[in-house]
GROMACS .gro file of C-alpha atoms in nm:
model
  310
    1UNK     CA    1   0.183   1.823   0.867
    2UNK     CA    2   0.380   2.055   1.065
    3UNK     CA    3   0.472   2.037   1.396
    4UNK     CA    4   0.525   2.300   1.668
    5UNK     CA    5   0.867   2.433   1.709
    6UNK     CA    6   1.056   2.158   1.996
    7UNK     CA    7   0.760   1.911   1.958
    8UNK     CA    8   0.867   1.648   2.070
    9UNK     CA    9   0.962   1.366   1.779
   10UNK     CA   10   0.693   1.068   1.879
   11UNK     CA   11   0.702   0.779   1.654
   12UNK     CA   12   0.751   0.405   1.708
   13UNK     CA   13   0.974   0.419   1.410
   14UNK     CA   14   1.372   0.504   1.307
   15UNK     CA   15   1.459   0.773   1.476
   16UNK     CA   16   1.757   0.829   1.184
   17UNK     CA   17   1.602   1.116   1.001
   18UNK     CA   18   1.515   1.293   1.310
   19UNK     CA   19   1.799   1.586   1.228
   20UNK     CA   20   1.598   1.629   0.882
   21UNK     CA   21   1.268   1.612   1.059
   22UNK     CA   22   1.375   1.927   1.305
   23UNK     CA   23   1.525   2.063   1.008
   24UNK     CA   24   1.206   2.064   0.771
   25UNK     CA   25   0.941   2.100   1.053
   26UNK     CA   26   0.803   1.796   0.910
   27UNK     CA   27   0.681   1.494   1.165
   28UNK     CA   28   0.964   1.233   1.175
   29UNK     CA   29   0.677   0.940   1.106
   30UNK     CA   30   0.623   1.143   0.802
   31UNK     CA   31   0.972   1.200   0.693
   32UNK     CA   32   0.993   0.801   0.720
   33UNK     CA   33   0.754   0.708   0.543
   34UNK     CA   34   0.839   0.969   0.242
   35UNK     CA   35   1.213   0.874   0.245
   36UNK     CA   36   1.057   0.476   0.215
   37UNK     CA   37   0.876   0.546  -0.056
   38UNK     CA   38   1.159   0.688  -0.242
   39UNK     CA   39   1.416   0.441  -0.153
   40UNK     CA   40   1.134   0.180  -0.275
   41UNK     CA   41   1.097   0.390  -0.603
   42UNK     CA   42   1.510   0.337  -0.665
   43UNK     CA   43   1.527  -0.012  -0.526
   44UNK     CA   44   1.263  -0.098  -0.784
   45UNK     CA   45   1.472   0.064  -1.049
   46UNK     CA   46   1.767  -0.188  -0.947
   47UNK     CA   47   1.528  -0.495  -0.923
   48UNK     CA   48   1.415  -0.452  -1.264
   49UNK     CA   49   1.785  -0.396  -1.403
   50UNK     CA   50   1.944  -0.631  -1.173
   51UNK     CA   51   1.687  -0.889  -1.051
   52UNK     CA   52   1.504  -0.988  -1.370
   53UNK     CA   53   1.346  -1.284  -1.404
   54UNK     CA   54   1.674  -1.362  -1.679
   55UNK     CA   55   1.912  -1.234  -1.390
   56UNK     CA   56   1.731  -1.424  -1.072
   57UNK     CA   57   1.514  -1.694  -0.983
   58UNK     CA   58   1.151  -1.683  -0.869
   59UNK     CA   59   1.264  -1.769  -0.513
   60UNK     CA   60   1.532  -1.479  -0.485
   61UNK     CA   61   1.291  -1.225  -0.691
   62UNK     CA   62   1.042  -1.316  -0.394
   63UNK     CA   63   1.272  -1.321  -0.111
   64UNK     CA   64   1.456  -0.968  -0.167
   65UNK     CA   65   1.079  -0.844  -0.232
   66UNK     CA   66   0.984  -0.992   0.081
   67UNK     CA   67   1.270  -0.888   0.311
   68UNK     CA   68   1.293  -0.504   0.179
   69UNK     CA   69   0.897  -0.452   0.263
   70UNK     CA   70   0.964  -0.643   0.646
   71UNK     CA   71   1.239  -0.381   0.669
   72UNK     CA   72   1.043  -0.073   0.510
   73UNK     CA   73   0.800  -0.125   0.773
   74UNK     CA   74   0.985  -0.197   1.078
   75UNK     CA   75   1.163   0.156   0.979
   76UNK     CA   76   0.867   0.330   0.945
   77UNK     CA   77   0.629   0.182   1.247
   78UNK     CA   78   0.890   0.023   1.472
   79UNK     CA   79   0.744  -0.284   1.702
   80UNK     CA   80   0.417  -0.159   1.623
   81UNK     CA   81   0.493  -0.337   1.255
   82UNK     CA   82   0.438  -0.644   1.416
   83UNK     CA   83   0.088  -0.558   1.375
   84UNK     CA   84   0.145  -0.663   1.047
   85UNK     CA   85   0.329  -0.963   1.105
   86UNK     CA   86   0.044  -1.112   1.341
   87UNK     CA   87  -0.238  -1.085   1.055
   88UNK     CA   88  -0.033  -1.187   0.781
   89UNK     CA   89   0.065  -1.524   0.965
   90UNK     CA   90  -0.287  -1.561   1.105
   91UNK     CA   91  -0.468  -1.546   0.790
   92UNK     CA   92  -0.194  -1.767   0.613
   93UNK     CA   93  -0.315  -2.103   0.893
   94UNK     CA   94  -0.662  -1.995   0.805
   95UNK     CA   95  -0.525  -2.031   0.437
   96UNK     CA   96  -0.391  -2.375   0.481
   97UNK     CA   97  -0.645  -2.530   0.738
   98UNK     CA   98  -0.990  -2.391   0.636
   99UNK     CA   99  -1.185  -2.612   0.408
  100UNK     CA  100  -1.213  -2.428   0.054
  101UNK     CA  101  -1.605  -2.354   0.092
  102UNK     CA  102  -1.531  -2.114   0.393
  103UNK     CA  103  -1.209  -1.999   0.325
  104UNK     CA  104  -1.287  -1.728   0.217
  105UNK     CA  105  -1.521  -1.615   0.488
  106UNK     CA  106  -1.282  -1.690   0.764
  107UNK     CA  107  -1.015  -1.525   0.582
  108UNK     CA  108  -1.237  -1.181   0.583
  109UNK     CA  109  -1.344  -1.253   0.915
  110UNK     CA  110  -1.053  -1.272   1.095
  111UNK     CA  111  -0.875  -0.967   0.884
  112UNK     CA  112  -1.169  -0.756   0.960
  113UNK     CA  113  -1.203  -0.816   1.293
  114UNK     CA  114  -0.807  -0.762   1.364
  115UNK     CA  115  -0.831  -0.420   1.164
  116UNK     CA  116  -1.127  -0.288   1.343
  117UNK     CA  117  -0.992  -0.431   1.688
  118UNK     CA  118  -0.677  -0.207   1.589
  119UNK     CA  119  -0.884   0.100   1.521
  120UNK     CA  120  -1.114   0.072   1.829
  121UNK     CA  121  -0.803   0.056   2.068
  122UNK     CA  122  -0.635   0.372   1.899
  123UNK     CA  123  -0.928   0.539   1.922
  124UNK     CA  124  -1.087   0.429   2.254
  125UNK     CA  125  -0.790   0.292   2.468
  126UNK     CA  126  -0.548   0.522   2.352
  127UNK     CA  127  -0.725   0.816   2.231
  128UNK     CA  128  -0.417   0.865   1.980
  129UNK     CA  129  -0.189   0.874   2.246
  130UNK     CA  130   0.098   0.644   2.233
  131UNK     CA  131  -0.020   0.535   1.882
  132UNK     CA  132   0.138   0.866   1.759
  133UNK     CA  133   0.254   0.638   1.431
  134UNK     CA  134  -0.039   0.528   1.204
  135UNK     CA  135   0.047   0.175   1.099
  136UNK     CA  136  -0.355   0.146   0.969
  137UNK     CA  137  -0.252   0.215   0.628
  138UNK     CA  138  -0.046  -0.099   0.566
  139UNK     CA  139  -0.268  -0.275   0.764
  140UNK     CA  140  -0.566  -0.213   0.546
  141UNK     CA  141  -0.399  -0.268   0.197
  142UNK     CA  142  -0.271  -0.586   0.401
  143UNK     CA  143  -0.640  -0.652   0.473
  144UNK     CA  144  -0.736  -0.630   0.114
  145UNK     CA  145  -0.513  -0.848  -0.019
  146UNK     CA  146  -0.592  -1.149   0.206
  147UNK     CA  147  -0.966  -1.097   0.179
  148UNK     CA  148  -0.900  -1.031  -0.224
  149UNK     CA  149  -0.708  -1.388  -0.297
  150UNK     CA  150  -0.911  -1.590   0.013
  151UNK     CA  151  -1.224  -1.500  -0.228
  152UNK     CA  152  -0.981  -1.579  -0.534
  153UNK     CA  153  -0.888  -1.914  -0.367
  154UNK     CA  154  -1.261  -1.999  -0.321
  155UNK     CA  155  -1.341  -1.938  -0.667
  156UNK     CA  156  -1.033  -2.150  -0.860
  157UNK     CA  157  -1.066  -2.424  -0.610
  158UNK     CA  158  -1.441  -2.440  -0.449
  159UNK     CA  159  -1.632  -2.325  -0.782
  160UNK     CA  160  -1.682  -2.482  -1.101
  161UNK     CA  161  -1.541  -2.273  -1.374
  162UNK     CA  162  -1.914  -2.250  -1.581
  163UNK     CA  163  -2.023  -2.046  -1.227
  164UNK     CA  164  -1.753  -1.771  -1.253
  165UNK     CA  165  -1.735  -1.471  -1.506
  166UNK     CA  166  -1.507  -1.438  -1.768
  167UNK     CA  167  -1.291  -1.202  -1.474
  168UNK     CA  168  -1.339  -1.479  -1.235
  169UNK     CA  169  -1.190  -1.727  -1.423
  170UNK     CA  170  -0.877  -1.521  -1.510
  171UNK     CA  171  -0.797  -1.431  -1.148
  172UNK     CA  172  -0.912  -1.750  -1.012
  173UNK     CA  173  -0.610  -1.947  -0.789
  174UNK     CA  174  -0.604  -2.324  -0.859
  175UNK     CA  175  -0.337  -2.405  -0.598
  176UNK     CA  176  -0.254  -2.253  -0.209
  177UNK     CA  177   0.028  -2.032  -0.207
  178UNK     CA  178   0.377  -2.128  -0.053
  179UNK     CA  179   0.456  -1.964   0.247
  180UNK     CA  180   0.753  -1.775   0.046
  181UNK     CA  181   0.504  -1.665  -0.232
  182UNK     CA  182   0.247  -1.590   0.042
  183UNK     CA  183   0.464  -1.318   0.204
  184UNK     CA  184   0.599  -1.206  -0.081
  185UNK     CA  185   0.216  -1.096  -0.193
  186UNK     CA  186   0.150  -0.933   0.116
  187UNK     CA  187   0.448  -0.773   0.245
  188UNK     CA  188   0.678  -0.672  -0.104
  189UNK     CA  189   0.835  -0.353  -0.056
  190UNK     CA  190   0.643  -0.209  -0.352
  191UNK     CA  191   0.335  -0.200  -0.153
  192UNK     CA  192   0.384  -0.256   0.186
  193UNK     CA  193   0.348   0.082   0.298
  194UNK     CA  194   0.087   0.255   0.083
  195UNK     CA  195  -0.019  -0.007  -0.170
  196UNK     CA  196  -0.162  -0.062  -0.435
  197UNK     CA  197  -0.304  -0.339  -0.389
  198UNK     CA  198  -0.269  -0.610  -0.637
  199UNK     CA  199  -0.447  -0.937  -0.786
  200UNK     CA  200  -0.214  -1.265  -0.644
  201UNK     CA  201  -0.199  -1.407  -1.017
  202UNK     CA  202  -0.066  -1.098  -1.168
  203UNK     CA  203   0.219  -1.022  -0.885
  204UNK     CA  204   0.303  -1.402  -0.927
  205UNK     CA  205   0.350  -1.303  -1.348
  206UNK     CA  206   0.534  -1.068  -1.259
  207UNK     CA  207   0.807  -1.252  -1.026
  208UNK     CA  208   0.807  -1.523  -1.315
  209UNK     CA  209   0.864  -1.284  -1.563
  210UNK     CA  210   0.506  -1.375  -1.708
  211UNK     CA  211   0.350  -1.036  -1.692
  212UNK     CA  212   0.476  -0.823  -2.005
  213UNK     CA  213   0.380  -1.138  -2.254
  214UNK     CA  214   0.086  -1.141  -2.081
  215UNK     CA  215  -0.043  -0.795  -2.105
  216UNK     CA  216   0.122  -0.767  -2.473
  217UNK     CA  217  -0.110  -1.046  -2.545
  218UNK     CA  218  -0.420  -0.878  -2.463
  219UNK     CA  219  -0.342  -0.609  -2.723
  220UNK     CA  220  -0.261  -0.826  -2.970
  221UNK     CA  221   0.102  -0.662  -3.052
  222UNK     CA  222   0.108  -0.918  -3.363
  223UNK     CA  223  -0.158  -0.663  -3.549
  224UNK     CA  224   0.019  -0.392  -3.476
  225UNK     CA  225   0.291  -0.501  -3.685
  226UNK     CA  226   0.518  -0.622  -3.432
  227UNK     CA  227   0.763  -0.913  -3.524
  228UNK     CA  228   0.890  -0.980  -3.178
  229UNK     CA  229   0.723  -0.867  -2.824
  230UNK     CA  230   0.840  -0.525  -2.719
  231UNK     CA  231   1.021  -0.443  -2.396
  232UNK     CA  232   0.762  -0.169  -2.282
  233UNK     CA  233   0.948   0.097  -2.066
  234UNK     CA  234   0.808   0.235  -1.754
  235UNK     CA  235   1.013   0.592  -1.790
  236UNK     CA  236   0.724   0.799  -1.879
  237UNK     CA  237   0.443   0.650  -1.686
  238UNK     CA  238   0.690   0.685  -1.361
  239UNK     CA  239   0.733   1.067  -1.456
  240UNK     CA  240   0.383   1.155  -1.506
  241UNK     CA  241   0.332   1.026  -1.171
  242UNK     CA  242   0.627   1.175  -1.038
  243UNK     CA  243   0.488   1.527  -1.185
  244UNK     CA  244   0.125   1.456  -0.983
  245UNK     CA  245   0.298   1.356  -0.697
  246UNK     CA  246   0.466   1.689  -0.653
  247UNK     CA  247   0.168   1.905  -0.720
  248UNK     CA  248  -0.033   1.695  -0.480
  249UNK     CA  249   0.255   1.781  -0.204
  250UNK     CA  250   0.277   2.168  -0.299
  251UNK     CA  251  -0.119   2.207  -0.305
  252UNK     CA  252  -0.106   1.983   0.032
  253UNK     CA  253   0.132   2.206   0.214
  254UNK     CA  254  -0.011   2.493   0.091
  255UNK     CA  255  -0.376   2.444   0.174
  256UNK     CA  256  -0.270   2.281   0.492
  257UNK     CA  257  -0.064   2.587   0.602
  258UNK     CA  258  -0.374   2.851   0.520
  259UNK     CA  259  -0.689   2.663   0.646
  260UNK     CA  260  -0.490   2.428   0.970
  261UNK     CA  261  -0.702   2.161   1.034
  262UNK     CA  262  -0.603   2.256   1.417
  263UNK     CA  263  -0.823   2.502   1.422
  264UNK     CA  264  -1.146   2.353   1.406
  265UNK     CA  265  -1.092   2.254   1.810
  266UNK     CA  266  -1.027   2.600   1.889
  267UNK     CA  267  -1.200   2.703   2.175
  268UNK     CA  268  -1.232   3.081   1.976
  269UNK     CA  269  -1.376   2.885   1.670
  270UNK     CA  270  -1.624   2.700   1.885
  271UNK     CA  271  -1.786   2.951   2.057
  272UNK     CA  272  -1.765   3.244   1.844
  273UNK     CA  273  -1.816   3.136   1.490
  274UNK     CA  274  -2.162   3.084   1.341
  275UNK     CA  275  -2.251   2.726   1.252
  276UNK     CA  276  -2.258   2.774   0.886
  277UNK     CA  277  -1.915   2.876   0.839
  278UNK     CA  278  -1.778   2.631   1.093
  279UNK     CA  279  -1.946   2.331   0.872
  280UNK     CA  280  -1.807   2.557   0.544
  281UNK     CA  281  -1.478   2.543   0.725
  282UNK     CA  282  -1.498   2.186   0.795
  283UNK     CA  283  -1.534   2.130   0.458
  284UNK     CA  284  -1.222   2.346   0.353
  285UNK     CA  285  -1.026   2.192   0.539
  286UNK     CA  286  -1.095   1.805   0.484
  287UNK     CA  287  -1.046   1.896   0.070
  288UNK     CA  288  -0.690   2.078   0.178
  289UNK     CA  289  -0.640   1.716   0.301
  290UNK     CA  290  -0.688   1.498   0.003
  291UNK     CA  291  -0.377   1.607  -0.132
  292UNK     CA  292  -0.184   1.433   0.074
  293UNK     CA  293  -0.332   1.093  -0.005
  294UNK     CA  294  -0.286   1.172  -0.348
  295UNK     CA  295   0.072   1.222  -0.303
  296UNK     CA  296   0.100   0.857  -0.090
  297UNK     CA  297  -0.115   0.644  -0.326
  298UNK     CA  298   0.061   0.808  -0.645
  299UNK     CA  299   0.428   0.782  -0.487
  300UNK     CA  300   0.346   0.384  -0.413
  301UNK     CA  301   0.263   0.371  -0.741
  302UNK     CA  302   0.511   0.529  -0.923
  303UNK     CA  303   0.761   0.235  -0.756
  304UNK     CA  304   0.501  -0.030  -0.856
  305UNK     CA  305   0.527   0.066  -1.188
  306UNK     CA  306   0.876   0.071  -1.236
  307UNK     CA  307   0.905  -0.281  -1.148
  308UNK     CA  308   0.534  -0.417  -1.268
  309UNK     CA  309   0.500  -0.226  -1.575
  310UNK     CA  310   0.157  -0.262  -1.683
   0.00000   0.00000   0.00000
């Protein structure tokens, strides 16, 4: 995670937090994306104070969500977000010209092949070169979600209901998204950058304001003694995760600083150490790196929570 003392600061991104990036020793693409996450945790704080569905309409609850994830990831990836931009508009003709039976294989089609097409040239053209900021993350939870409601799509519109499962038929979409709702579901700040990735029909609860009722339903709060539906808070979900988060960081920098994943190319290593404890080594040092996936995914999903309280 660390970079050499005056490496130079590579990334495609804001250069802004380059001063705290020398300062920590900490990649600037890196300090982006962490200082995005948080600023999505707090924003989603203020949307669910100040944008509730009894504060805003649907169409300004999607817009703000829409425009905050555009900017979150043209300040973390630069012009390399338009990526992004390209395979979300792509998939969204596909969505409104392909008849219903292959929607759904188009959709996956077309999201797949721009993924791998992405991977192969960062690998293979560009042998990480110029590509020094990932923007495969975003693209992949991006690639989930238009696969996930192209096959949702197919099922509310192109199946009978008596074909689907009982799952099926609660997730199914009867009607094609509206361009505004479309982006929205792909691109909200909440899960832009490291997900999670929702289903279309819940996200669209929640803009509505549909979700809590909906969930409170399923537990039936009326046997529980309830006389009115409780306002559930999200405080000590968003802590717990909050509390994983930072042991995931500590155990990643830790691990990370005592077996370097460097080291595995070094030329010492490669000649001199027996095969055994090279492939031990090996895998040392891809478990020191889980941790830092933990802290992404659980960071996103601290901020989804605080807005889409399950």
């Amino acid at each position: 995670m660390a970079e050499p003392p005056g490496a130079p600061h590579r990334t495609t991104g804001s250069t802004l937090l380059h001063p705290l990036s020398g300062l920590l020793g900490i990649p600037l693409d890196q300090i982006n994306f962490v200082a995005c996450q948080l600023f999505a945790l707090l924003a989603a704080f203020w949307f669910r104070i100040y944008l509730s569905p009894s504060h805003a309409s649907s169409a300004v609850r999607h817009a703000f969500a829409t425009l905050f994830g555009i900017y979150f990831a043209v300040f973390c990836f630069g012009w390399y977000s338009i990526h992004l931009f390209v395979l979300v508009m792509m998939n969204y003709g596909i969505m409104n010209m392909a008849s219903i039976p292959n929607i759904h294989r188009y959709s996956f089609v077309v999201a797949m092949g721009y993924l791998t097409l992405c991977h192969i040239s960062r690998i293979y053209i560009f042998h990480y070169g110029i590509l020094t900021t990932d923007f495969s993350g975003p693209l992949m939870i991006i690639t989930q979600k238009i696969t996930t409601l192209a096959c949702q799509l197919h099922d509310g519109i192109g199946r009978q209901a008596e074909e689907l499962t009982a799952e099926q038929n609660r997730l199914a979409v009867k009607t094609r998204p509206s361009l505004l709702e479309y982006l929205s579901y792909l691109l909200n700040f909440m899960s832009i950058i490291a997900g999670p990735c929702s289903n279309y029909k819940d996200y669209i609860a929640f803009i509505e304001g549909r979700h809590v009722h909906m969930k409170l339903l399923e537990v039936n709060w009326k046997q529980k003694g309830y006389d009115r539906l409780p306002d559930p808070s999200p405080t000590g979900a968003v802590m717990y995760k909050l509390c994983i988060t930072l042991v995931s960081l500590i155990l990643f920098l830790t691990l990370t600083k005592n077996f370097p994943m460097a080291y595995i190319i070094d030329n010492e290593f490669l000649d001199k150490t027996p095969f055994l404890s090279r492939l031990g080594y090996l895998y040392v040092v891809t478990q020191a790196a889980k941790p830092k996936y933990y802290f992404a995914w659980t960071l996103g999903k601290s901020g989804y929570i605080t807005y889409f309280y399950e």
